[in-house]
């Protein structure tokens, strides 16, 4: 379906901060894969209704030494152009469903890498999944790239190797800065983003599933907007996105996960700290220090080993410690396999990460446990 097996043309829909980050990564990957695999990667077109974003993306392409991509005001024009074989969807969250449905339903197949969250609601995720089932000629990968951060990937390997035994508890702390400013301030409102626990935290719920090797059953959360955005007003409306929360997730194998989120904690050495405890050992990952600590119950504190986590495949660190670079390598590999391999992060992964976030948002609102069955069937 590509122009040629060794020629992959990309279009990017939505060239705000993340769209331009994808452009950066593809520019760096292009040189690497052409040298090592004789694969030609090109970014041929961009689409965004915001002229300033298009201008910034064109300037970046020039700075990166790329041929100027053709620009369009919307994804329909991009699809009709016939200029690309793969589409990166990095537009605002609330636009994902419509854009994905249009790409999946388009007569000419286009492979898709969609930024997290897959969609802002469970129902929209399910709609996209059903549509994609009718298009076996299309590959759809979800951008839950935190899996690929070197310390996280190392901890995933440690868990899969059985070093910690049966995982019983997963604790993830993200202490960071507030949400960044986006075009038209779309990320200040739950109706656009899906809510903080969907927009930001789907990454961590995805990791919990991986570490627990199980599916979520029910969620209990407590959260609020206590510090950030309270003095902001847009079109007469005050932002309603929470800036801190605790979330407990119970899984069907009896294990539990806990998220500790604070978005006014710039004074932190690490933005993410992940702890996985099994019945025989404990592992921890720290980002951006990029270290992993592993110990077992028998040896105690004195037996804890510290490992520096690195991945020599990463040629560009970018905004997410090289994980977006690896995400694109996996996506390209799946495209080139011509159906022989599945996307590294699939639509069901995207759905369940959103479902946990939606259940958390509802739990904050209702003050009670919310089952995953409840949000999946509503």
mmCIF file of C-alpha atoms in Angstrom:
data_model
loop_
_atom_site.group_PDB
_atom_site.id
_atom_site.type_symbol
_atom_site.label_atom_id
_atom_site.label_comp_id
_atom_site.label_asym_id
_atom_site.label_seq_id
_atom_site.Cartn_x
_atom_site.Cartn_y
_atom_site.Cartn_z
ATOM 1 C CA UNK A 1 0.000 0.000 0.000
ATOM 2 C CA UNK A 2 2.972 2.333 0.409
ATOM 3 C CA UNK A 3 4.418 4.053 -2.641
ATOM 4 C CA UNK A 4 7.242 1.524 -2.362
ATOM 5 C CA UNK A 5 8.321 -0.860 0.381
ATOM 6 C CA UNK A 6 11.355 1.309 1.051
ATOM 7 C CA UNK A 7 9.653 4.695 0.645
ATOM 8 C CA UNK A 8 7.317 5.791 3.448
ATOM 9 C CA UNK A 9 5.637 9.190 3.186
ATOM 10 C CA UNK A 10 4.223 10.800 6.331
ATOM 11 C CA UNK A 11 1.561 13.427 6.858
ATOM 12 C CA UNK A 12 1.044 15.122 10.209
ATOM 13 C CA UNK A 13 -2.416 16.302 11.282
ATOM 14 C CA UNK A 14 -2.030 18.886 14.024
ATOM 15 C CA UNK A 15 1.348 20.634 14.138
ATOM 16 C CA UNK A 16 1.252 22.270 17.538
ATOM 17 C CA UNK A 17 3.887 21.329 20.103
ATOM 18 C CA UNK A 18 3.512 17.553 19.720
ATOM 19 C CA UNK A 19 3.114 17.684 15.961
ATOM 20 C CA UNK A 20 6.390 19.548 15.694
ATOM 21 C CA UNK A 21 7.960 17.049 18.093
ATOM 22 C CA UNK A 22 6.951 14.282 15.694
ATOM 23 C CA UNK A 23 8.475 16.272 12.845
ATOM 24 C CA UNK A 24 11.741 16.501 14.810
ATOM 25 C CA UNK A 25 11.788 12.753 15.443
ATOM 26 C CA UNK A 26 10.996 11.815 11.858
ATOM 27 C CA UNK A 27 13.759 14.097 10.588
ATOM 28 C CA UNK A 28 16.299 12.324 12.794
ATOM 29 C CA UNK A 29 14.933 8.868 11.971
ATOM 30 C CA UNK A 30 15.051 9.575 8.229
ATOM 31 C CA UNK A 31 18.820 9.820 8.195
ATOM 32 C CA UNK A 32 19.302 6.764 10.380
ATOM 33 C CA UNK A 33 17.015 4.331 8.530
ATOM 34 C CA UNK A 34 18.190 5.436 5.108
ATOM 35 C CA UNK A 35 21.794 4.681 6.087
ATOM 36 C CA UNK A 36 21.080 1.448 7.957
ATOM 37 C CA UNK A 37 18.060 -0.025 6.157
ATOM 38 C CA UNK A 38 17.893 1.739 2.778
ATOM 39 C CA UNK A 39 14.454 3.040 3.772
ATOM 40 C CA UNK A 40 13.469 6.517 2.644
ATOM 41 C CA UNK A 41 11.333 8.390 5.195
ATOM 42 C CA UNK A 42 9.774 11.680 4.117
ATOM 43 C CA UNK A 43 7.373 14.141 5.723
ATOM 44 C CA UNK A 44 5.405 15.278 2.701
ATOM 45 C CA UNK A 45 2.421 17.155 4.118
ATOM 46 C CA UNK A 46 1.044 18.932 7.173
ATOM 47 C CA UNK A 47 -2.500 19.870 8.135
ATOM 48 C CA UNK A 48 -3.684 22.318 10.768
ATOM 49 C CA UNK A 49 -6.474 24.928 10.833
ATOM 50 C CA UNK A 50 -4.216 27.257 12.826
ATOM 51 C CA UNK A 51 -1.977 29.271 10.422
ATOM 52 C CA UNK A 52 0.592 30.118 13.084
ATOM 53 C CA UNK A 53 1.155 26.429 13.844
ATOM 54 C CA UNK A 54 1.671 25.675 10.150
ATOM 55 C CA UNK A 55 4.161 28.517 9.879
ATOM 56 C CA UNK A 56 6.144 27.281 12.879
ATOM 57 C CA UNK A 57 6.178 23.759 11.454
ATOM 58 C CA UNK A 58 7.448 24.977 8.078
ATOM 59 C CA UNK A 59 10.193 26.957 9.795
ATOM 60 C CA UNK A 60 11.179 23.872 11.780
ATOM 61 C CA UNK A 61 11.254 21.737 8.623
ATOM 62 C CA UNK A 62 13.599 24.281 7.044
ATOM 63 C CA UNK A 63 15.829 24.319 10.137
ATOM 64 C CA UNK A 64 16.004 20.521 10.002
ATOM 65 C CA UNK A 65 16.995 20.630 6.346
ATOM 66 C CA UNK A 66 13.813 18.946 5.124
ATOM 67 C CA UNK A 67 12.132 19.684 1.788
ATOM 68 C CA UNK A 68 9.140 21.971 2.506
ATOM 69 C CA UNK A 69 6.032 19.853 3.131
ATOM 70 C CA UNK A 70 2.777 20.835 1.439
ATOM 71 C CA UNK A 71 0.337 22.408 3.897
ATOM 72 C CA UNK A 72 -3.431 22.107 4.274
ATOM 73 C CA UNK A 73 -5.999 23.654 6.592
ATOM 74 C CA UNK A 74 -7.606 20.321 7.401
ATOM 75 C CA UNK A 75 -7.195 16.550 7.323
ATOM 76 C CA UNK A 76 -9.681 16.058 4.487
ATOM 77 C CA UNK A 77 -7.448 17.996 2.106
ATOM 78 C CA UNK A 78 -4.404 16.097 3.335
ATOM 79 C CA UNK A 79 -6.060 12.738 2.646
ATOM 80 C CA UNK A 80 -7.305 13.856 -0.767
ATOM 81 C CA UNK A 81 -3.818 15.001 -1.750
ATOM 82 C CA UNK A 82 -2.541 11.432 -2.072
ATOM 83 C CA UNK A 83 0.803 12.638 -0.728
ATOM 84 C CA UNK A 84 1.174 10.311 2.256
ATOM 85 C CA UNK A 85 1.049 6.649 3.241
ATOM 86 C CA UNK A 86 1.049 7.172 7.017
ATOM 87 C CA UNK A 87 -0.645 9.843 9.109
ATOM 88 C CA UNK A 88 0.408 11.123 12.526
ATOM 89 C CA UNK A 89 -2.630 12.459 14.408
ATOM 90 C CA UNK A 90 -1.425 14.984 16.990
ATOM 91 C CA UNK A 91 -4.387 17.349 16.973
ATOM 92 C CA UNK A 92 -6.304 18.343 20.150
ATOM 93 C CA UNK A 93 -7.832 15.402 22.016
ATOM 94 C CA UNK A 94 -11.458 16.202 21.237
ATOM 95 C CA UNK A 95 -10.761 16.002 17.483
ATOM 96 C CA UNK A 96 -9.241 12.510 17.507
ATOM 97 C CA UNK A 97 -12.425 10.512 17.006
ATOM 98 C CA UNK A 98 -13.668 12.416 13.962
ATOM 99 C CA UNK A 99 -10.233 12.486 12.324
ATOM 100 C CA UNK A 100 -9.580 8.786 12.986
ATOM 101 C CA UNK A 101 -12.982 7.793 11.621
ATOM 102 C CA UNK A 102 -12.305 9.799 8.456
ATOM 103 C CA UNK A 103 -8.851 8.242 7.980
ATOM 104 C CA UNK A 104 -10.079 4.707 8.664
ATOM 105 C CA UNK A 105 -13.041 5.198 6.339
ATOM 106 C CA UNK A 106 -11.010 6.729 3.519
ATOM 107 C CA UNK A 107 -10.854 4.509 0.397
ATOM 108 C CA UNK A 108 -7.068 4.704 0.126
ATOM 109 C CA UNK A 109 -5.541 3.075 3.216
ATOM 110 C CA UNK A 110 -3.329 5.174 5.480
ATOM 111 C CA UNK A 111 -1.480 3.770 8.476
ATOM 112 C CA UNK A 112 -2.026 5.829 11.628
ATOM 113 C CA UNK A 113 -0.075 6.801 14.730
ATOM 114 C CA UNK A 114 -2.479 8.650 17.007
ATOM 115 C CA UNK A 115 -1.350 10.636 20.019
ATOM 116 C CA UNK A 116 -2.720 9.679 23.415
ATOM 117 C CA UNK A 117 -5.428 9.623 24.516
ATOM 118 C CA UNK A 118 -6.958 7.527 21.745
ATOM 119 C CA UNK A 119 -10.201 9.498 22.242
ATOM 120 C CA UNK A 120 -11.671 11.505 25.109
ATOM 121 C CA UNK A 121 -14.513 9.052 25.827
ATOM 122 C CA UNK A 122 -14.836 5.288 26.050
ATOM 123 C CA UNK A 123 -17.675 5.352 23.533
ATOM 124 C CA UNK A 124 -15.558 7.130 20.934
ATOM 125 C CA UNK A 125 -12.690 4.675 21.489
ATOM 126 C CA UNK A 126 -15.080 1.776 20.935
ATOM 127 C CA UNK A 127 -16.409 3.444 17.783
ATOM 128 C CA UNK A 128 -12.896 3.719 16.352
ATOM 129 C CA UNK A 129 -12.095 0.115 17.274
ATOM 130 C CA UNK A 130 -15.197 -1.191 15.491
ATOM 131 C CA UNK A 131 -14.376 0.838 12.388
ATOM 132 C CA UNK A 132 -10.760 -0.376 12.371
ATOM 133 C CA UNK A 133 -11.927 -4.009 12.441
ATOM 134 C CA UNK A 134 -13.307 -3.448 8.953
ATOM 135 C CA UNK A 135 -9.907 -2.267 7.670
ATOM 136 C CA UNK A 136 -7.320 -5.044 8.040
ATOM 137 C CA UNK A 137 -5.214 -3.127 5.504
ATOM 138 C CA UNK A 138 -4.649 -0.311 8.029
ATOM 139 C CA UNK A 139 -2.261 -0.272 10.973
ATOM 140 C CA UNK A 140 -3.293 1.933 13.928
ATOM 141 C CA UNK A 141 -0.783 2.525 16.739
ATOM 142 C CA UNK A 142 -1.566 4.516 19.899
ATOM 143 C CA UNK A 143 1.005 6.988 21.245
ATOM 144 C CA UNK A 144 1.479 5.635 24.770
ATOM 145 C CA UNK A 145 5.221 6.037 24.350
ATOM 146 C CA UNK A 146 6.124 6.201 28.053
ATOM 147 C CA UNK A 147 6.605 2.425 27.746
ATOM 148 C CA UNK A 148 9.765 3.162 25.787
ATOM 149 C CA UNK A 149 11.514 5.542 28.182
ATOM 150 C CA UNK A 150 14.739 3.637 28.908
ATOM 151 C CA UNK A 151 14.298 3.283 32.697
ATOM 152 C CA UNK A 152 10.648 2.290 32.280
ATOM 153 C CA UNK A 153 11.474 -0.193 29.511
ATOM 154 C CA UNK A 154 14.225 -1.661 31.706
ATOM 155 C CA UNK A 155 11.814 -2.079 34.603
ATOM 156 C CA UNK A 156 9.254 -3.708 32.287
ATOM 157 C CA UNK A 157 11.909 -6.241 31.234
ATOM 158 C CA UNK A 158 12.834 -6.925 34.863
ATOM 159 C CA UNK A 159 9.195 -7.590 35.720
ATOM 160 C CA UNK A 160 8.637 -9.812 32.668
ATOM 161 C CA UNK A 161 11.740 -11.843 33.533
ATOM 162 C CA UNK A 162 10.189 -12.767 36.882
ATOM 163 C CA UNK A 163 12.895 -11.079 38.945
ATOM 164 C CA UNK A 164 10.317 -9.596 41.325
ATOM 165 C CA UNK A 165 8.051 -12.615 41.429
ATOM 166 C CA UNK A 166 4.287 -12.136 41.246
ATOM 167 C CA UNK A 167 3.576 -8.409 41.069
ATOM 168 C CA UNK A 168 1.249 -7.301 43.858
ATOM 169 C CA UNK A 169 1.582 -3.492 43.950
ATOM 170 C CA UNK A 170 2.453 -0.764 41.432
ATOM 171 C CA UNK A 171 2.914 2.812 42.653
ATOM 172 C CA UNK A 172 3.499 5.652 40.198
ATOM 173 C CA UNK A 173 4.256 9.197 41.274
ATOM 174 C CA UNK A 174 4.206 12.038 38.804
ATOM 175 C CA UNK A 175 5.177 15.339 40.396
ATOM 176 C CA UNK A 176 5.602 17.966 37.700
ATOM 177 C CA UNK A 177 4.786 21.385 36.290
ATOM 178 C CA UNK A 178 1.275 22.564 35.278
ATOM 179 C CA UNK A 179 -0.256 21.911 31.879
ATOM 180 C CA UNK A 180 1.415 23.893 29.123
ATOM 181 C CA UNK A 181 -0.394 26.551 27.108
ATOM 182 C CA UNK A 182 -1.967 25.105 23.959
ATOM 183 C CA UNK A 183 -3.681 26.651 20.935
ATOM 184 C CA UNK A 184 -6.947 28.294 22.002
ATOM 185 C CA UNK A 185 -6.338 26.904 25.516
ATOM 186 C CA UNK A 186 -8.217 23.744 24.614
ATOM 187 C CA UNK A 187 -6.490 21.720 27.339
ATOM 188 C CA UNK A 188 -7.955 23.836 30.138
ATOM 189 C CA UNK A 189 -11.358 22.115 30.002
ATOM 190 C CA UNK A 190 -12.508 18.545 30.644
ATOM 191 C CA UNK A 191 -14.891 18.606 27.684
ATOM 192 C CA UNK A 192 -11.923 19.033 25.334
ATOM 193 C CA UNK A 193 -9.219 16.949 27.000
ATOM 194 C CA UNK A 194 -11.273 14.189 28.619
ATOM 195 C CA UNK A 195 -10.085 15.424 32.009
ATOM 196 C CA UNK A 196 -6.629 15.305 33.574
ATOM 197 C CA UNK A 197 -6.851 11.601 34.440
ATOM 198 C CA UNK A 198 -7.545 10.816 30.774
ATOM 199 C CA UNK A 199 -5.362 13.457 29.095
ATOM 200 C CA UNK A 200 -2.194 13.034 31.145
ATOM 201 C CA UNK A 201 -2.567 9.910 33.185
ATOM 202 C CA UNK A 202 -3.573 7.405 30.504
ATOM 203 C CA UNK A 203 0.207 6.865 30.179
ATOM 204 C CA UNK A 204 0.436 5.638 33.755
ATOM 205 C CA UNK A 205 -2.685 3.495 33.662
ATOM 206 C CA UNK A 206 -1.227 1.800 30.588
ATOM 207 C CA UNK A 207 1.989 1.114 32.517
ATOM 208 C CA UNK A 208 0.043 -0.276 35.476
ATOM 209 C CA UNK A 209 -1.635 -2.796 33.159
ATOM 210 C CA UNK A 210 1.738 -3.825 31.765
ATOM 211 C CA UNK A 211 3.359 -4.290 35.166
ATOM 212 C CA UNK A 212 0.350 -6.075 36.678
ATOM 213 C CA UNK A 213 -0.143 -8.173 33.528
ATOM 214 C CA UNK A 214 -3.856 -7.934 34.199
ATOM 215 C CA UNK A 215 -6.951 -5.960 33.316
ATOM 216 C CA UNK A 216 -8.548 -3.289 35.528
ATOM 217 C CA UNK A 217 -11.681 -4.052 37.525
ATOM 218 C CA UNK A 218 -12.502 -0.921 39.522
ATOM 219 C CA UNK A 219 -11.108 2.508 40.344
ATOM 220 C CA UNK A 220 -11.256 4.854 43.334
ATOM 221 C CA UNK A 221 -9.937 8.396 43.037
ATOM 222 C CA UNK A 222 -9.750 11.635 44.971
ATOM 223 C CA UNK A 223 -8.678 14.828 43.211
ATOM 224 C CA UNK A 224 -9.220 18.555 42.942
ATOM 225 C CA UNK A 225 -8.097 21.802 41.335
ATOM 226 C CA UNK A 226 -6.239 23.405 44.232
ATOM 227 C CA UNK A 227 -3.481 25.629 42.806
ATOM 228 C CA UNK A 228 -3.249 25.869 39.011
ATOM 229 C CA UNK A 229 -5.391 27.842 36.543
ATOM 230 C CA UNK A 230 -7.769 29.188 39.219
ATOM 231 C CA UNK A 231 -7.149 32.779 38.156
ATOM 232 C CA UNK A 232 -7.554 32.032 34.431
ATOM 233 C CA UNK A 233 -10.725 32.820 32.479
ATOM 234 C CA UNK A 234 -11.425 31.895 28.842
ATOM 235 C CA UNK A 235 -14.603 33.120 27.163
ATOM 236 C CA UNK A 236 -16.044 33.715 30.602
ATOM 237 C CA UNK A 237 -15.226 30.211 31.841
ATOM 238 C CA UNK A 238 -12.764 29.144 34.549
ATOM 239 C CA UNK A 239 -10.740 25.965 33.805
ATOM 240 C CA UNK A 240 -12.100 22.785 35.391
ATOM 241 C CA UNK A 241 -9.127 20.394 35.011
ATOM 242 C CA UNK A 242 -7.872 18.923 38.289
ATOM 243 C CA UNK A 243 -4.227 19.538 39.191
ATOM 244 C CA UNK A 244 -3.696 16.784 41.786
ATOM 245 C CA UNK A 245 -5.129 13.376 42.575
ATOM 246 C CA UNK A 246 -4.667 9.985 44.151
ATOM 247 C CA UNK A 247 -6.012 7.072 42.108
ATOM 248 C CA UNK A 248 -6.272 3.427 43.183
ATOM 249 C CA UNK A 249 -6.795 0.777 40.485
ATOM 250 C CA UNK A 250 -7.709 -2.834 41.303
ATOM 251 C CA UNK A 251 -6.888 -5.546 38.761
ATOM 252 C CA UNK A 252 -8.490 -8.891 37.992
ATOM 253 C CA UNK A 253 -5.510 -10.870 39.333
ATOM 254 C CA UNK A 254 -5.715 -9.223 42.765
ATOM 255 C CA UNK A 255 -2.888 -6.744 42.243
ATOM 256 C CA UNK A 256 -3.328 -3.020 42.805
ATOM 257 C CA UNK A 257 -1.954 0.164 41.315
ATOM 258 C CA UNK A 258 -1.774 3.649 42.793
ATOM 259 C CA UNK A 259 -1.137 6.973 41.075
ATOM 260 C CA UNK A 260 0.059 10.016 43.007
ATOM 261 C CA UNK A 261 -0.313 13.035 40.715
ATOM 262 C CA UNK A 262 0.692 16.597 41.515
ATOM 263 C CA UNK A 263 0.985 19.260 38.825
ATOM 264 C CA UNK A 264 2.394 22.038 40.998
ATOM 265 C CA UNK A 265 5.524 20.199 42.094
ATOM 266 C CA UNK A 266 8.272 21.717 39.960
ATOM 267 C CA UNK A 267 10.679 21.324 42.885
ATOM 268 C CA UNK A 268 11.142 17.614 42.260
ATOM 269 C CA UNK A 269 14.331 15.821 41.324
ATOM 270 C CA UNK A 270 12.395 13.320 39.217
ATOM 271 C CA UNK A 271 9.186 13.899 37.330
ATOM 272 C CA UNK A 272 8.213 10.233 37.459
ATOM 273 C CA UNK A 273 9.007 7.641 40.088
ATOM 274 C CA UNK A 274 7.683 4.129 39.522
ATOM 275 C CA UNK A 275 7.726 1.366 42.128
ATOM 276 C CA UNK A 276 6.776 -2.242 41.345
ATOM 277 C CA UNK A 277 6.674 -4.714 44.238
ATOM 278 C CA UNK A 278 6.350 -8.451 43.802
ATOM 279 C CA UNK A 279 6.269 -11.224 46.356
ATOM 280 C CA UNK A 280 10.052 -11.692 46.186
ATOM 281 C CA UNK A 281 11.457 -8.319 45.117
ATOM 282 C CA UNK A 282 11.043 -4.650 44.313
ATOM 283 C CA UNK A 283 12.021 -2.535 41.314
ATOM 284 C CA UNK A 284 12.001 1.237 40.857
ATOM 285 C CA UNK A 285 12.424 3.502 37.832
ATOM 286 C CA UNK A 286 13.285 7.209 37.965
ATOM 287 C CA UNK A 287 12.736 9.726 35.155
ATOM 288 C CA UNK A 288 14.628 11.822 34.058
ATOM 289 C CA UNK A 289 17.547 10.482 36.165
ATOM 290 C CA UNK A 290 17.182 7.368 33.993
ATOM 291 C CA UNK A 291 18.126 4.912 36.704
ATOM 292 C CA UNK A 292 16.542 1.686 37.902
ATOM 293 C CA UNK A 293 16.917 0.195 41.376
ATOM 294 C CA UNK A 294 16.284 -3.504 41.991
ATOM 295 C CA UNK A 295 16.346 -5.479 45.208
ATOM 296 C CA UNK A 296 14.886 -8.610 46.784
ATOM 297 C CA UNK A 297 13.493 -9.514 50.148
ATOM 298 C CA UNK A 298 16.171 -12.067 50.931
ATOM 299 C CA UNK A 299 19.099 -9.639 50.589
ATOM 300 C CA UNK A 300 17.296 -6.592 51.951
ATOM 301 C CA UNK A 301 18.498 -3.015 51.689
ATOM 302 C CA UNK A 302 22.157 -3.935 51.262
ATOM 303 C CA UNK A 303 21.387 -5.966 48.152
ATOM 304 C CA UNK A 304 19.739 -3.178 46.165
ATOM 305 C CA UNK A 305 21.438 -2.652 42.797
ATOM 306 C CA UNK A 306 21.350 0.609 40.824
ATOM 307 C CA UNK A 307 21.359 0.385 37.021
ATOM 308 C CA UNK A 308 21.829 3.230 34.542
ATOM 309 C CA UNK A 309 19.197 2.783 31.837
ATOM 310 C CA UNK A 310 20.195 3.650 28.284
ATOM 311 C CA UNK A 311 19.091 2.705 24.773
ATOM 312 C CA UNK A 312 21.694 3.112 22.062
ATOM 313 C CA UNK A 313 18.999 3.199 19.361
ATOM 314 C CA UNK A 314 17.915 6.667 20.501
ATOM 315 C CA UNK A 315 19.459 9.378 18.332
ATOM 316 C CA UNK A 316 17.204 12.213 19.519
ATOM 317 C CA UNK A 317 16.038 12.703 23.109
ATOM 318 C CA UNK A 318 13.308 15.253 22.416
ATOM 319 C CA UNK A 319 10.584 16.059 24.910
ATOM 320 C CA UNK A 320 10.119 12.527 26.243
ATOM 321 C CA UNK A 321 13.626 11.230 26.892
ATOM 322 C CA UNK A 322 13.902 9.418 23.574
ATOM 323 C CA UNK A 323 10.662 7.473 23.883
ATOM 324 C CA UNK A 324 9.015 9.240 20.935
ATOM 325 C CA UNK A 325 12.014 8.315 18.787
ATOM 326 C CA UNK A 326 11.600 4.640 19.674
ATOM 327 C CA UNK A 327 7.848 4.918 19.152
ATOM 328 C CA UNK A 328 8.500 5.960 15.555
ATOM 329 C CA UNK A 329 11.013 3.173 15.018
ATOM 330 C CA UNK A 330 8.397 0.620 16.110
ATOM 331 C CA UNK A 331 5.703 2.241 13.977
ATOM 332 C CA UNK A 332 7.921 2.273 10.898
ATOM 333 C CA UNK A 333 8.956 -1.337 11.486
ATOM 334 C CA UNK A 334 5.301 -2.397 11.638
ATOM 335 C CA UNK A 335 4.548 -0.492 8.410
ATOM 336 C CA UNK A 336 7.472 -2.119 6.591
ATOM 337 C CA UNK A 337 6.419 -5.585 7.756
ATOM 338 C CA UNK A 338 3.346 -5.238 5.485
ATOM 339 C CA UNK A 339 0.977 -6.950 7.898
ATOM 340 C CA UNK A 340 3.475 -9.432 9.310
ATOM 341 C CA UNK A 341 3.542 -7.626 12.685
ATOM 342 C CA UNK A 342 0.956 -5.822 14.804
ATOM 343 C CA UNK A 343 1.314 -2.292 16.182
ATOM 344 C CA UNK A 344 3.433 -2.226 19.322
ATOM 345 C CA UNK A 345 0.621 -0.427 21.190
ATOM 346 C CA UNK A 346 -2.815 -1.302 19.864
ATOM 347 C CA UNK A 347 -6.310 0.129 20.005
ATOM 348 C CA UNK A 348 -7.334 -2.042 22.955
ATOM 349 C CA UNK A 349 -4.389 -0.657 24.930
ATOM 350 C CA UNK A 350 -5.629 2.819 24.055
ATOM 351 C CA UNK A 351 -9.201 1.993 25.071
ATOM 352 C CA UNK A 352 -8.320 0.556 28.490
ATOM 353 C CA UNK A 353 -5.962 3.405 29.352
ATOM 354 C CA UNK A 354 -8.821 5.822 28.623
ATOM 355 C CA UNK A 355 -11.372 3.665 30.471
ATOM 356 C CA UNK A 356 -9.316 3.773 33.693
ATOM 357 C CA UNK A 357 -8.976 7.550 33.351
ATOM 358 C CA UNK A 358 -12.696 7.992 32.728
ATOM 359 C CA UNK A 359 -13.477 5.815 35.754
ATOM 360 C CA UNK A 360 -11.100 7.950 37.824
ATOM 361 C CA UNK A 361 -12.716 11.179 36.679
ATOM 362 C CA UNK A 362 -16.149 9.773 37.533
ATOM 363 C CA UNK A 363 -14.901 8.563 40.915
ATOM 364 C CA UNK A 364 -13.617 12.052 41.767
ATOM 365 C CA UNK A 365 -17.006 13.485 40.810
ATOM 366 C CA UNK A 366 -19.146 10.863 42.587
ATOM 367 C CA UNK A 367 -16.922 10.050 45.570
ATOM 368 C CA UNK A 368 -17.195 6.272 45.105
ATOM 369 C CA UNK A 369 -15.569 3.287 43.462
ATOM 370 C CA UNK A 370 -16.345 3.050 39.749
ATOM 371 C CA UNK A 371 -16.109 -0.275 37.940
ATOM 372 C CA UNK A 372 -14.505 -0.590 34.521
ATOM 373 C CA UNK A 373 -17.570 -2.552 33.405
ATOM 374 C CA UNK A 374 -19.665 0.501 34.271
ATOM 375 C CA UNK A 375 -17.699 2.832 31.997
ATOM 376 C CA UNK A 376 -17.276 0.277 29.206
ATOM 377 C CA UNK A 377 -20.999 -0.409 29.008
ATOM 378 C CA UNK A 378 -22.361 3.103 29.560
#
